[in-house]
PDB file of C-alpha atoms and ligand atoms in Angstrom:
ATOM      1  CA  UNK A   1      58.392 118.084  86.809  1.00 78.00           C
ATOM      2  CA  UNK A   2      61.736 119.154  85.613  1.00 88.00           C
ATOM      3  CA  UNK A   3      64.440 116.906  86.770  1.00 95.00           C
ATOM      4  CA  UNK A   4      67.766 118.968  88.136  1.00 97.00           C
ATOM      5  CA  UNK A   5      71.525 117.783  88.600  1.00 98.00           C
ATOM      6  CA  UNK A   6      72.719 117.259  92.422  1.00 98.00           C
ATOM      7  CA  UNK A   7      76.151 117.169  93.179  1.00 98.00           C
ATOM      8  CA  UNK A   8      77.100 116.478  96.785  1.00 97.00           C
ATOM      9  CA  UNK A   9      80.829 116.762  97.817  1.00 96.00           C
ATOM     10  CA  UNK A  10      82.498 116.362 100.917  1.00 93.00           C
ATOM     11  CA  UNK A  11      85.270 114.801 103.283  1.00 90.00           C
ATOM     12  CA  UNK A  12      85.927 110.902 103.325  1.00 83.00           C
ATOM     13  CA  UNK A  13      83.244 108.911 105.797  1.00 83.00           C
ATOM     14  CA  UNK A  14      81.206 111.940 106.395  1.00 89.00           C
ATOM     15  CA  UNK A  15      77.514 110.140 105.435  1.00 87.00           C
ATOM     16  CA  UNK A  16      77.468 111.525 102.056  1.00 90.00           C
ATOM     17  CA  UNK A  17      76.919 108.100 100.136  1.00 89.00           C
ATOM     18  CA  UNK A  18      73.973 107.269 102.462  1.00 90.00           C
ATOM     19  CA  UNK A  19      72.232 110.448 101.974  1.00 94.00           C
ATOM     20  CA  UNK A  20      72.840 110.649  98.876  1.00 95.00           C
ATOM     21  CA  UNK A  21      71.627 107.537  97.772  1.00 93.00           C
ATOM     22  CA  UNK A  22      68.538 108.186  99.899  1.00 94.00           C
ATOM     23  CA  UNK A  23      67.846 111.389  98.288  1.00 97.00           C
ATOM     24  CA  UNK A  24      67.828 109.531  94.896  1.00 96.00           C
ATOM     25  CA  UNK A  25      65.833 106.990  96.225  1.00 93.00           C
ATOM     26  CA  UNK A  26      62.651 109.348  97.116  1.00 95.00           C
ATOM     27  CA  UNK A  27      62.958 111.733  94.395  1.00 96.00           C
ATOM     28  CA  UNK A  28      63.419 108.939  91.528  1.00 95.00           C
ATOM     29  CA  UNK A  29      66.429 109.684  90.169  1.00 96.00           C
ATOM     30  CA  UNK A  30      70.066 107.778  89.445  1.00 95.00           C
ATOM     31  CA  UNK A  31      72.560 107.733  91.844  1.00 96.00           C
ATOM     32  CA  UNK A  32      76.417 107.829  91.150  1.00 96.00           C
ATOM     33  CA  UNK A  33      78.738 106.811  93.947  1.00 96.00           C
ATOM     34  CA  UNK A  34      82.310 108.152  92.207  1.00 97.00           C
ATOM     35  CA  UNK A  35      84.575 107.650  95.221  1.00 95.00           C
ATOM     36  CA  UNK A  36      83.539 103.630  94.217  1.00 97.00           C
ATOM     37  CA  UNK A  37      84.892 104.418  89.984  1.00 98.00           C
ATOM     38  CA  UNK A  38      88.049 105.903  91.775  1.00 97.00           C
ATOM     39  CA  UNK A  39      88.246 102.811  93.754  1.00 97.00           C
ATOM     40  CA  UNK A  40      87.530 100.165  90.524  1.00 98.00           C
ATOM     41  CA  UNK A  41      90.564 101.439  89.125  1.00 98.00           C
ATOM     42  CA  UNK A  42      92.725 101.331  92.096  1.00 98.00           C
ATOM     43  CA  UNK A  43      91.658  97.673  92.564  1.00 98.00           C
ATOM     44  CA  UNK A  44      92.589  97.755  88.890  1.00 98.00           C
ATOM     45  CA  UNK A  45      95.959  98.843  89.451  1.00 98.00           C
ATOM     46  CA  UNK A  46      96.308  96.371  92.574  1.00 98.00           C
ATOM     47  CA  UNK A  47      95.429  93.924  90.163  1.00 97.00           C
ATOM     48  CA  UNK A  48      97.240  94.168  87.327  1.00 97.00           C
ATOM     49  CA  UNK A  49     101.272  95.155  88.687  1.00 97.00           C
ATOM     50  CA  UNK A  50     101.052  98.970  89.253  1.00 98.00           C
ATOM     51  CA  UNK A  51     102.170  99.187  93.043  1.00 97.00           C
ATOM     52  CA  UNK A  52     105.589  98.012  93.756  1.00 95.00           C
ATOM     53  CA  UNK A  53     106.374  95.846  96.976  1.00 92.00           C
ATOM     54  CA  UNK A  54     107.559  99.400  98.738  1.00 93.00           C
ATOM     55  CA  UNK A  55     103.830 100.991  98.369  1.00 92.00           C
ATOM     56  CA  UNK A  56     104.799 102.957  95.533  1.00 95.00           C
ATOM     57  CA  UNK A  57     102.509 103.683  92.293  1.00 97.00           C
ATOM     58  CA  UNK A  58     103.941 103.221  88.562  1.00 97.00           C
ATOM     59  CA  UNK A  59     101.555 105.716  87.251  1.00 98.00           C
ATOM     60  CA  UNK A  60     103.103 105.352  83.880  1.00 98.00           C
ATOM     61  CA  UNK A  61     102.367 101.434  83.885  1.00 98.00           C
ATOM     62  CA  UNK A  62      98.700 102.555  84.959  1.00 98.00           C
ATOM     63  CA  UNK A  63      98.483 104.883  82.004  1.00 98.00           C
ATOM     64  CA  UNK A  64      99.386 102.391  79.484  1.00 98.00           C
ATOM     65  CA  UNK A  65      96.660 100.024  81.001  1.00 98.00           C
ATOM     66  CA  UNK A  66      93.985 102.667  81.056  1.00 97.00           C
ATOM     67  CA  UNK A  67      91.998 102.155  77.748  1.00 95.00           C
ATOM     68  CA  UNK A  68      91.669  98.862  78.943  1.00 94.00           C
ATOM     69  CA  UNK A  69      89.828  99.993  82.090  1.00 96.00           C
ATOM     70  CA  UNK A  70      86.344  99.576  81.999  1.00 95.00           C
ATOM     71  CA  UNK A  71      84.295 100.354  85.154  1.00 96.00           C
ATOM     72  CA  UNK A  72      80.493 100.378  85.498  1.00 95.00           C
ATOM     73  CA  UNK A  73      77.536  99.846  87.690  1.00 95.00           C
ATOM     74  CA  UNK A  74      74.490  96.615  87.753  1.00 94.00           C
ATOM     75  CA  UNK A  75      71.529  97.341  89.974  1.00 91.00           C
ATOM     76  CA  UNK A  76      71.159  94.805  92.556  1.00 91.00           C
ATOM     77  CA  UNK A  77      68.387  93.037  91.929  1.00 89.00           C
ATOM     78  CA  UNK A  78      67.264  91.970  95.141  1.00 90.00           C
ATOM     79  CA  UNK A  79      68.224  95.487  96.635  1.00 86.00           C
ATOM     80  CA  UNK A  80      68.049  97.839  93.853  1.00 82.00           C
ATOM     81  CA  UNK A  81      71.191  99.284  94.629  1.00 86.00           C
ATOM     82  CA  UNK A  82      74.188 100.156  92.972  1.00 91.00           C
ATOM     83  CA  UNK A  83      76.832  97.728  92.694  1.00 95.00           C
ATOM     84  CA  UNK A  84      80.307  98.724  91.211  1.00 97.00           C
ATOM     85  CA  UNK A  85      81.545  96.553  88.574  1.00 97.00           C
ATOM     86  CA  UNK A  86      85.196  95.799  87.031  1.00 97.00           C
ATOM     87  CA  UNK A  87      85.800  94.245  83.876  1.00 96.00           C
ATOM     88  CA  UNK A  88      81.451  93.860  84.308  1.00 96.00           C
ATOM     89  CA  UNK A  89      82.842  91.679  87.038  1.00 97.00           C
ATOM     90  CA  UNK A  90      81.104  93.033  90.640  1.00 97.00           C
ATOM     91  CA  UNK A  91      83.992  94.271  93.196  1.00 98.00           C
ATOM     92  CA  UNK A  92      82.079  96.370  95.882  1.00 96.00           C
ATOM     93  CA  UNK A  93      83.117  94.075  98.590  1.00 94.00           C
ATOM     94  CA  UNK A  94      86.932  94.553  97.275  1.00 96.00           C
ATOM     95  CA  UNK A  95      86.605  98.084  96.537  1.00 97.00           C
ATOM     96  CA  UNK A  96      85.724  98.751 100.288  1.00 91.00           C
ATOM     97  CA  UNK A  97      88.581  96.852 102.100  1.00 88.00           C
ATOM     98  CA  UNK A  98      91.663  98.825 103.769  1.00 84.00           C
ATOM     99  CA  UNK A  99      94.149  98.064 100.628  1.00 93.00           C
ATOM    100  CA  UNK A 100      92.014  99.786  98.131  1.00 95.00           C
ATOM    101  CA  UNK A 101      91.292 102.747 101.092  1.00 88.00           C
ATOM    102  CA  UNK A 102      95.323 102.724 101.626  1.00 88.00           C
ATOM    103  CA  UNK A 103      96.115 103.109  98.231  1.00 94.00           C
ATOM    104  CA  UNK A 104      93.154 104.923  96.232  1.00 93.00           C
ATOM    105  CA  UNK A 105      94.216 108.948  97.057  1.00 87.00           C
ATOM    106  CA  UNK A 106      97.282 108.590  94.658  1.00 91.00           C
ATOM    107  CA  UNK A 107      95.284 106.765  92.279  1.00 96.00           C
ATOM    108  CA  UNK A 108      92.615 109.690  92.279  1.00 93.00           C
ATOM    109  CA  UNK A 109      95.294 112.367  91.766  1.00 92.00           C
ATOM    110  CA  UNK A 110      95.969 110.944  88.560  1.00 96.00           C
ATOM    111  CA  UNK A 111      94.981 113.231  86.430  1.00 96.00           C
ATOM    112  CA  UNK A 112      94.597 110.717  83.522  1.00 97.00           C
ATOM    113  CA  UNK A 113      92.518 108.288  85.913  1.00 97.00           C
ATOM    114  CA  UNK A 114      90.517 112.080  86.657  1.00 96.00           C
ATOM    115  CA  UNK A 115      90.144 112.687  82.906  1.00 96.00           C
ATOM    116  CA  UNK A 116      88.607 109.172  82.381  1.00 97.00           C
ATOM    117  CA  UNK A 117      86.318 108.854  85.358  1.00 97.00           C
ATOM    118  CA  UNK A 118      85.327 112.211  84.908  1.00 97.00           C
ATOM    119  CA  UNK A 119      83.925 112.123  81.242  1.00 96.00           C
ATOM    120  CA  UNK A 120      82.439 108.998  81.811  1.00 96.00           C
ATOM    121  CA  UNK A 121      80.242 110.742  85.266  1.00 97.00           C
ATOM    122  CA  UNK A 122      79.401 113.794  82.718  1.00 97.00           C
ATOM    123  CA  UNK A 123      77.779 111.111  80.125  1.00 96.00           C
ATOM    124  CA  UNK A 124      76.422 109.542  83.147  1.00 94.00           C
ATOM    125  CA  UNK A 125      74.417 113.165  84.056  1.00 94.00           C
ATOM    126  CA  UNK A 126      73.565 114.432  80.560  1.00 94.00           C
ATOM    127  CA  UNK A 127      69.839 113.828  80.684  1.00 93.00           C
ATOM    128  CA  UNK A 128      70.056 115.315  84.524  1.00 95.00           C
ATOM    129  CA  UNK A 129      67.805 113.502  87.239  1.00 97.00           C
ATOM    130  CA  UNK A 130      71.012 112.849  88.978  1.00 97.00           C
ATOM    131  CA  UNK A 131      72.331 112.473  92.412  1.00 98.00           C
ATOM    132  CA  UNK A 132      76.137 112.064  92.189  1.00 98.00           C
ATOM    133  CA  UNK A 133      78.457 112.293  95.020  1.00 96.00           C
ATOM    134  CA  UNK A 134      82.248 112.714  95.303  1.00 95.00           C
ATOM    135  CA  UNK A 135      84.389 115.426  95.713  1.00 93.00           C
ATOM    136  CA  UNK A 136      85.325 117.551  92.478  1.00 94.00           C
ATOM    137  CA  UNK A 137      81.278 116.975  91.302  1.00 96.00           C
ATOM    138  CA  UNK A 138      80.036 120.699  92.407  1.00 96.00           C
ATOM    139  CA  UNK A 139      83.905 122.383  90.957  1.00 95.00           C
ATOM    140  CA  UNK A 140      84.926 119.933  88.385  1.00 94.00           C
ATOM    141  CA  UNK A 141      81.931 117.597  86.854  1.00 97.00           C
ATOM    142  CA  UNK A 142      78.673 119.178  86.785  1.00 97.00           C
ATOM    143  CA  UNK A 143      79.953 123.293  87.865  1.00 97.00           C
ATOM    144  CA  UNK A 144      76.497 124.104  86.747  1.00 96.00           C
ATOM    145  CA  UNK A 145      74.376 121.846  88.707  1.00 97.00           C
ATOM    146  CA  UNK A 146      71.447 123.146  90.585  1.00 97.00           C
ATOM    147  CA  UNK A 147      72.033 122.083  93.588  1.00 98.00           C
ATOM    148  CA  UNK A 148      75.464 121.606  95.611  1.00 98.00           C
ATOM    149  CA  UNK A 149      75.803 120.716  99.406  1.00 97.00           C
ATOM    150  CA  UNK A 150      79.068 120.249 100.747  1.00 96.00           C
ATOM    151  CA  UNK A 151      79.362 117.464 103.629  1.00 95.00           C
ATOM    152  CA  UNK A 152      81.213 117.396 106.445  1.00 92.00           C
ATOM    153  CA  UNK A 153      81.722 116.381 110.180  1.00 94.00           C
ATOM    154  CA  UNK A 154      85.047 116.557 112.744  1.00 94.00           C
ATOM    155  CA  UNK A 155      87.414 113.841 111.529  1.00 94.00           C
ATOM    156  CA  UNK A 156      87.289 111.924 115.361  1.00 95.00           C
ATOM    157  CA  UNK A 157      83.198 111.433 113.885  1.00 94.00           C
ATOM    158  CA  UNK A 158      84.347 110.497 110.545  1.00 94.00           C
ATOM    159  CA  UNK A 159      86.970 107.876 111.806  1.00 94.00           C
ATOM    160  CA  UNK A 160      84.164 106.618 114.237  1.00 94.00           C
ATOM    161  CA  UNK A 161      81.543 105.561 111.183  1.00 90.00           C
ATOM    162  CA  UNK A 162      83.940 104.367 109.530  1.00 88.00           C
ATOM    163  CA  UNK A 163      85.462 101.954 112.203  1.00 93.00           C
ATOM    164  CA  UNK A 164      82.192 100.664 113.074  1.00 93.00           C
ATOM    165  CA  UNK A 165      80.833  99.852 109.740  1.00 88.00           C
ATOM    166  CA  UNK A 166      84.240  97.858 108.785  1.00 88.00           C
ATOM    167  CA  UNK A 167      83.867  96.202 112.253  1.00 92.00           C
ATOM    168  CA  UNK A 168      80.478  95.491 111.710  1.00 93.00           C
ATOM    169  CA  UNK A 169      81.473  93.884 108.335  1.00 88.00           C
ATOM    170  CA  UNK A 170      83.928  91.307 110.290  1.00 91.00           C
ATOM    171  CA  UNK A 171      87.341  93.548 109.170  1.00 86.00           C
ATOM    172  CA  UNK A 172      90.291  93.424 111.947  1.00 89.00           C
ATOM    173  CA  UNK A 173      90.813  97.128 112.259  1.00 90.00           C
ATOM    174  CA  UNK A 174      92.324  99.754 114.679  1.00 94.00           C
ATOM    175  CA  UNK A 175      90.585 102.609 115.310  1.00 96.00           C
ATOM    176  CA  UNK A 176      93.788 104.798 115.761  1.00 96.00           C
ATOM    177  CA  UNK A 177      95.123 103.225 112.312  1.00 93.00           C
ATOM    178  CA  UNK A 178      91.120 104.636 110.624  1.00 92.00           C
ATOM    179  CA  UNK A 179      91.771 107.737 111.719  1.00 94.00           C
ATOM    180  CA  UNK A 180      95.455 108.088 110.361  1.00 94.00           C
ATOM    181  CA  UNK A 181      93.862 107.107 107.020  1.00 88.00           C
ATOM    182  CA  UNK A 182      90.891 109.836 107.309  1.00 90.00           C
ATOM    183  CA  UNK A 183      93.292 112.276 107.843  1.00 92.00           C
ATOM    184  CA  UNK A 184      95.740 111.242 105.231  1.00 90.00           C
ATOM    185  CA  UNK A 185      92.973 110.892 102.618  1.00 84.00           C
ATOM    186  CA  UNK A 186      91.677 114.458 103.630  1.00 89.00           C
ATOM    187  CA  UNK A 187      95.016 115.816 103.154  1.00 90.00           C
ATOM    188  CA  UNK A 188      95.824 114.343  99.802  1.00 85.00           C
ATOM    189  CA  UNK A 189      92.493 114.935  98.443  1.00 83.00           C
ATOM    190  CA  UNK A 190      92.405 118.448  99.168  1.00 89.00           C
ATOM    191  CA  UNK A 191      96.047 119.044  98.344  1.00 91.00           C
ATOM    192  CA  UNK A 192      96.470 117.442  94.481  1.00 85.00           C
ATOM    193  CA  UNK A 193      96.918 119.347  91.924  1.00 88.00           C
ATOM    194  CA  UNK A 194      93.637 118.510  89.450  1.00 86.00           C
ATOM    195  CA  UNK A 195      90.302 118.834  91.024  1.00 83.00           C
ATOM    196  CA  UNK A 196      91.266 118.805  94.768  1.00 86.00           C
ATOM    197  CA  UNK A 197      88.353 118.558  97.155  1.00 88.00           C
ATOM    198  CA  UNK A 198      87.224 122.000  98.055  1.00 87.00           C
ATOM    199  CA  UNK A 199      83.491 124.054  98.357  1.00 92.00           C
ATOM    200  CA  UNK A 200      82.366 125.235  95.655  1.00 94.00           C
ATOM    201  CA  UNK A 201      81.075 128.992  96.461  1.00 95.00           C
ATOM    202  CA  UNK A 202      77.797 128.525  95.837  1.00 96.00           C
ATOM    203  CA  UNK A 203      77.482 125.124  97.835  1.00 97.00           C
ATOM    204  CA  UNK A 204      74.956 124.537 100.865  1.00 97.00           C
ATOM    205  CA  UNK A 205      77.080 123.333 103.902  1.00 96.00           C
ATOM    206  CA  UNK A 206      76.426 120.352 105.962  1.00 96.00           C
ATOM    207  CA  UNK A 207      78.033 119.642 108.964  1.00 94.00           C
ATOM    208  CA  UNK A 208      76.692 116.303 110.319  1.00 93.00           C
ATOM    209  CA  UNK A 209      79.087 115.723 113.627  1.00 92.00           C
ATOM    210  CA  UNK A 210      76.071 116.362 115.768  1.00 91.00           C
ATOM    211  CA  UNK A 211      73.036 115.807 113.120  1.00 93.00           C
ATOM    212  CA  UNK A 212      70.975 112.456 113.239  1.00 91.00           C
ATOM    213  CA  UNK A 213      70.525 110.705 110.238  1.00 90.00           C
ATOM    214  CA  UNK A 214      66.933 111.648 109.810  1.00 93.00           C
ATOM    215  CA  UNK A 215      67.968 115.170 111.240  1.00 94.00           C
ATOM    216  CA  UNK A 216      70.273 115.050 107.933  1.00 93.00           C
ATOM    217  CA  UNK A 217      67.645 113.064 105.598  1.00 94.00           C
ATOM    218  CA  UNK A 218      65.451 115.741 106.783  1.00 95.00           C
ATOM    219  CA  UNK A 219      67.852 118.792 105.655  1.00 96.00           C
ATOM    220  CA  UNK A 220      68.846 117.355 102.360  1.00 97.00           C
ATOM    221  CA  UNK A 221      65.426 116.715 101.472  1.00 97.00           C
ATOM    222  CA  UNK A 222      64.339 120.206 101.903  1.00 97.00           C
ATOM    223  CA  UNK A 223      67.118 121.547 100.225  1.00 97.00           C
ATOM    224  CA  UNK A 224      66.476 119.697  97.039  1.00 98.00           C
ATOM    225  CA  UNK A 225      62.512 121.002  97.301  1.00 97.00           C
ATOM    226  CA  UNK A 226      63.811 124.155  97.013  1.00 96.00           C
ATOM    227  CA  UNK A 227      66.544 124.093  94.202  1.00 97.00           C
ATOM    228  CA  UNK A 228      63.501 121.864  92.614  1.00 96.00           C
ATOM    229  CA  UNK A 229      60.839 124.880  93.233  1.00 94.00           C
ATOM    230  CA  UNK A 230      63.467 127.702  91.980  1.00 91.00           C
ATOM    231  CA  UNK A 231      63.674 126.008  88.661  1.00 85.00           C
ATOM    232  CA  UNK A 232      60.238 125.125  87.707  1.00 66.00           C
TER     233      UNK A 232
HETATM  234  O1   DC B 301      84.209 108.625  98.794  1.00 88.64           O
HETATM  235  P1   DC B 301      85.262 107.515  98.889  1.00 88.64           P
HETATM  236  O2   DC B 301      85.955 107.459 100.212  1.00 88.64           O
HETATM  237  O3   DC B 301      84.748 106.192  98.439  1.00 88.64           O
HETATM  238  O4   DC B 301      86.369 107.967  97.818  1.00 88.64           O
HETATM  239  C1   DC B 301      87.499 107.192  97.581  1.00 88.64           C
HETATM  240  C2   DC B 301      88.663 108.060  97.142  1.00 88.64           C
HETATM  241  O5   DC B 301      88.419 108.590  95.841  1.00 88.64           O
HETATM  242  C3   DC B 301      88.993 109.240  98.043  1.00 88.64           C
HETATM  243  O6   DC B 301      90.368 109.209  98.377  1.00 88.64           O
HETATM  244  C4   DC B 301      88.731 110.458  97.218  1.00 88.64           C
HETATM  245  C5   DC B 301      88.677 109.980  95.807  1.00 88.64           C
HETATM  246  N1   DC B 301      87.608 110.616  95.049  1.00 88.64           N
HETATM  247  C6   DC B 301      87.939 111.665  94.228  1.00 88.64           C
HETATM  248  O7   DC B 301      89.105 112.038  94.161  1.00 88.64           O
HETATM  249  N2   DC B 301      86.991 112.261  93.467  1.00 88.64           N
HETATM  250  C7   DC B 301      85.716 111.866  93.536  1.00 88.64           C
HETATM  251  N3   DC B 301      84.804 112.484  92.776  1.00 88.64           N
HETATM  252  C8   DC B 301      85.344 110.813  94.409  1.00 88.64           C
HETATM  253  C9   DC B 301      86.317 110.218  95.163  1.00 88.64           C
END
């Protein structure tokens, strides 16, 4: 069976990592989680200098660090999943706290960090059988892919999921403070100037506020037999 490119898009904490790792999952292919490379190399930047005391970003410090930026992924062995690696050092529980969430929209408008991340996601997809999910992969990384849903639910839902999962992981968190950062991360991603998050025209929408997770599963699922069917 011919193997086909999926690129699924969408707003900050809308579900799109679960599904789309799901998706993967059943129809054998490799997932890509690229919000997680665009996090790596804010941790980077946290890391190594590049954010003053005030908040702000030296971009041109981060640029001179760059080639010495190398982010990847190990499969878990116990899970089999995913887990993003720095310097082949593992930083997913890092990568997920609120400084990296704070801080990573700046870092993603980069367009040097953009250039980087997204060559490495196209070498990632060349032999296709590929579920990656972000928000430039539909417009930006793979424009040709054969299938392109665009996720998204009301950002009072998105703040919710993501408030309860950081809760549930033990983080001291304000709900009102989540959904500040939902909202600024929507704005900033869809407002940059290289690759801002947008639908690509011929994109399936999603929108998930009311959906169940195995109403969603369910959706996706069927949408990928299709684009799967068209091809063959
Ligand atoms: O999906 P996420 O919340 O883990 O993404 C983290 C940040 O990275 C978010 O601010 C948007 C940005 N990002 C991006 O600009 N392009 C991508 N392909 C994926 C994520």
């Amino acid at each position: 069976m011919k193997k086909i490119t999926v690129a699924i898009d969408g707003h900050s904490s809308c579900g799109k990592s679960t599904m789309a790792k799901k998706l993967a999952r059943e129809a054998g292919y490799i997932y890509v989680d690229t919000g997680a490379m665009y996090r790596a190399v804010t941790l980077f930047a946290i890391q190594n200098g590049c954010f003053a005391a005030d908040g702000s970003l030296d971009a041109a410090r981060l640029e001179s660090l760059m080639p010495g930026v190398s982010v990847s992924f190990r499969l878990d062995e116990e899970t089999g999943k995913p887990l993003a690696c720095l310097g082949g050092v593992v930083v997913e529980k890092e990568i997920r706290g609120m400084e990296v969430s704070n801080r990573v929209s700046p870092v993603a408008a980069l367009p040097f960090v953009r250039e980087a991340m997204t060559r490495q996601q196209q070498l990632m997809g060349k032999e296709k059988g590929i579920v990656m999910d972000g928000r430039d992969i539909g417009t930006a990384v793979f424009p040709n892919a054969e299938l392109k849903i665009f996720v998204t639910a009301s950002d009072e839902v998105r703040a919710r999921r993501r408030y309860d999962e950081l809760r549930a992981k033990g983080e001291e968190v304000e709900f009102e403070q989540i959904l500040a950062n939902v909202r600024e991360r929507d704005y900033i991603d869809s407002h940059r100037a290289v690759a801002p998050l947008r639908q690509a025209p011929d994109a399936l929408v999603l929108d998930n506020s009311n959906m169940t997770i195995e109403e969603q599963d369910a959706w996706l699922w069927k949408a990928f037999q299709k684009a799967v069917n068209t091809i063959q």
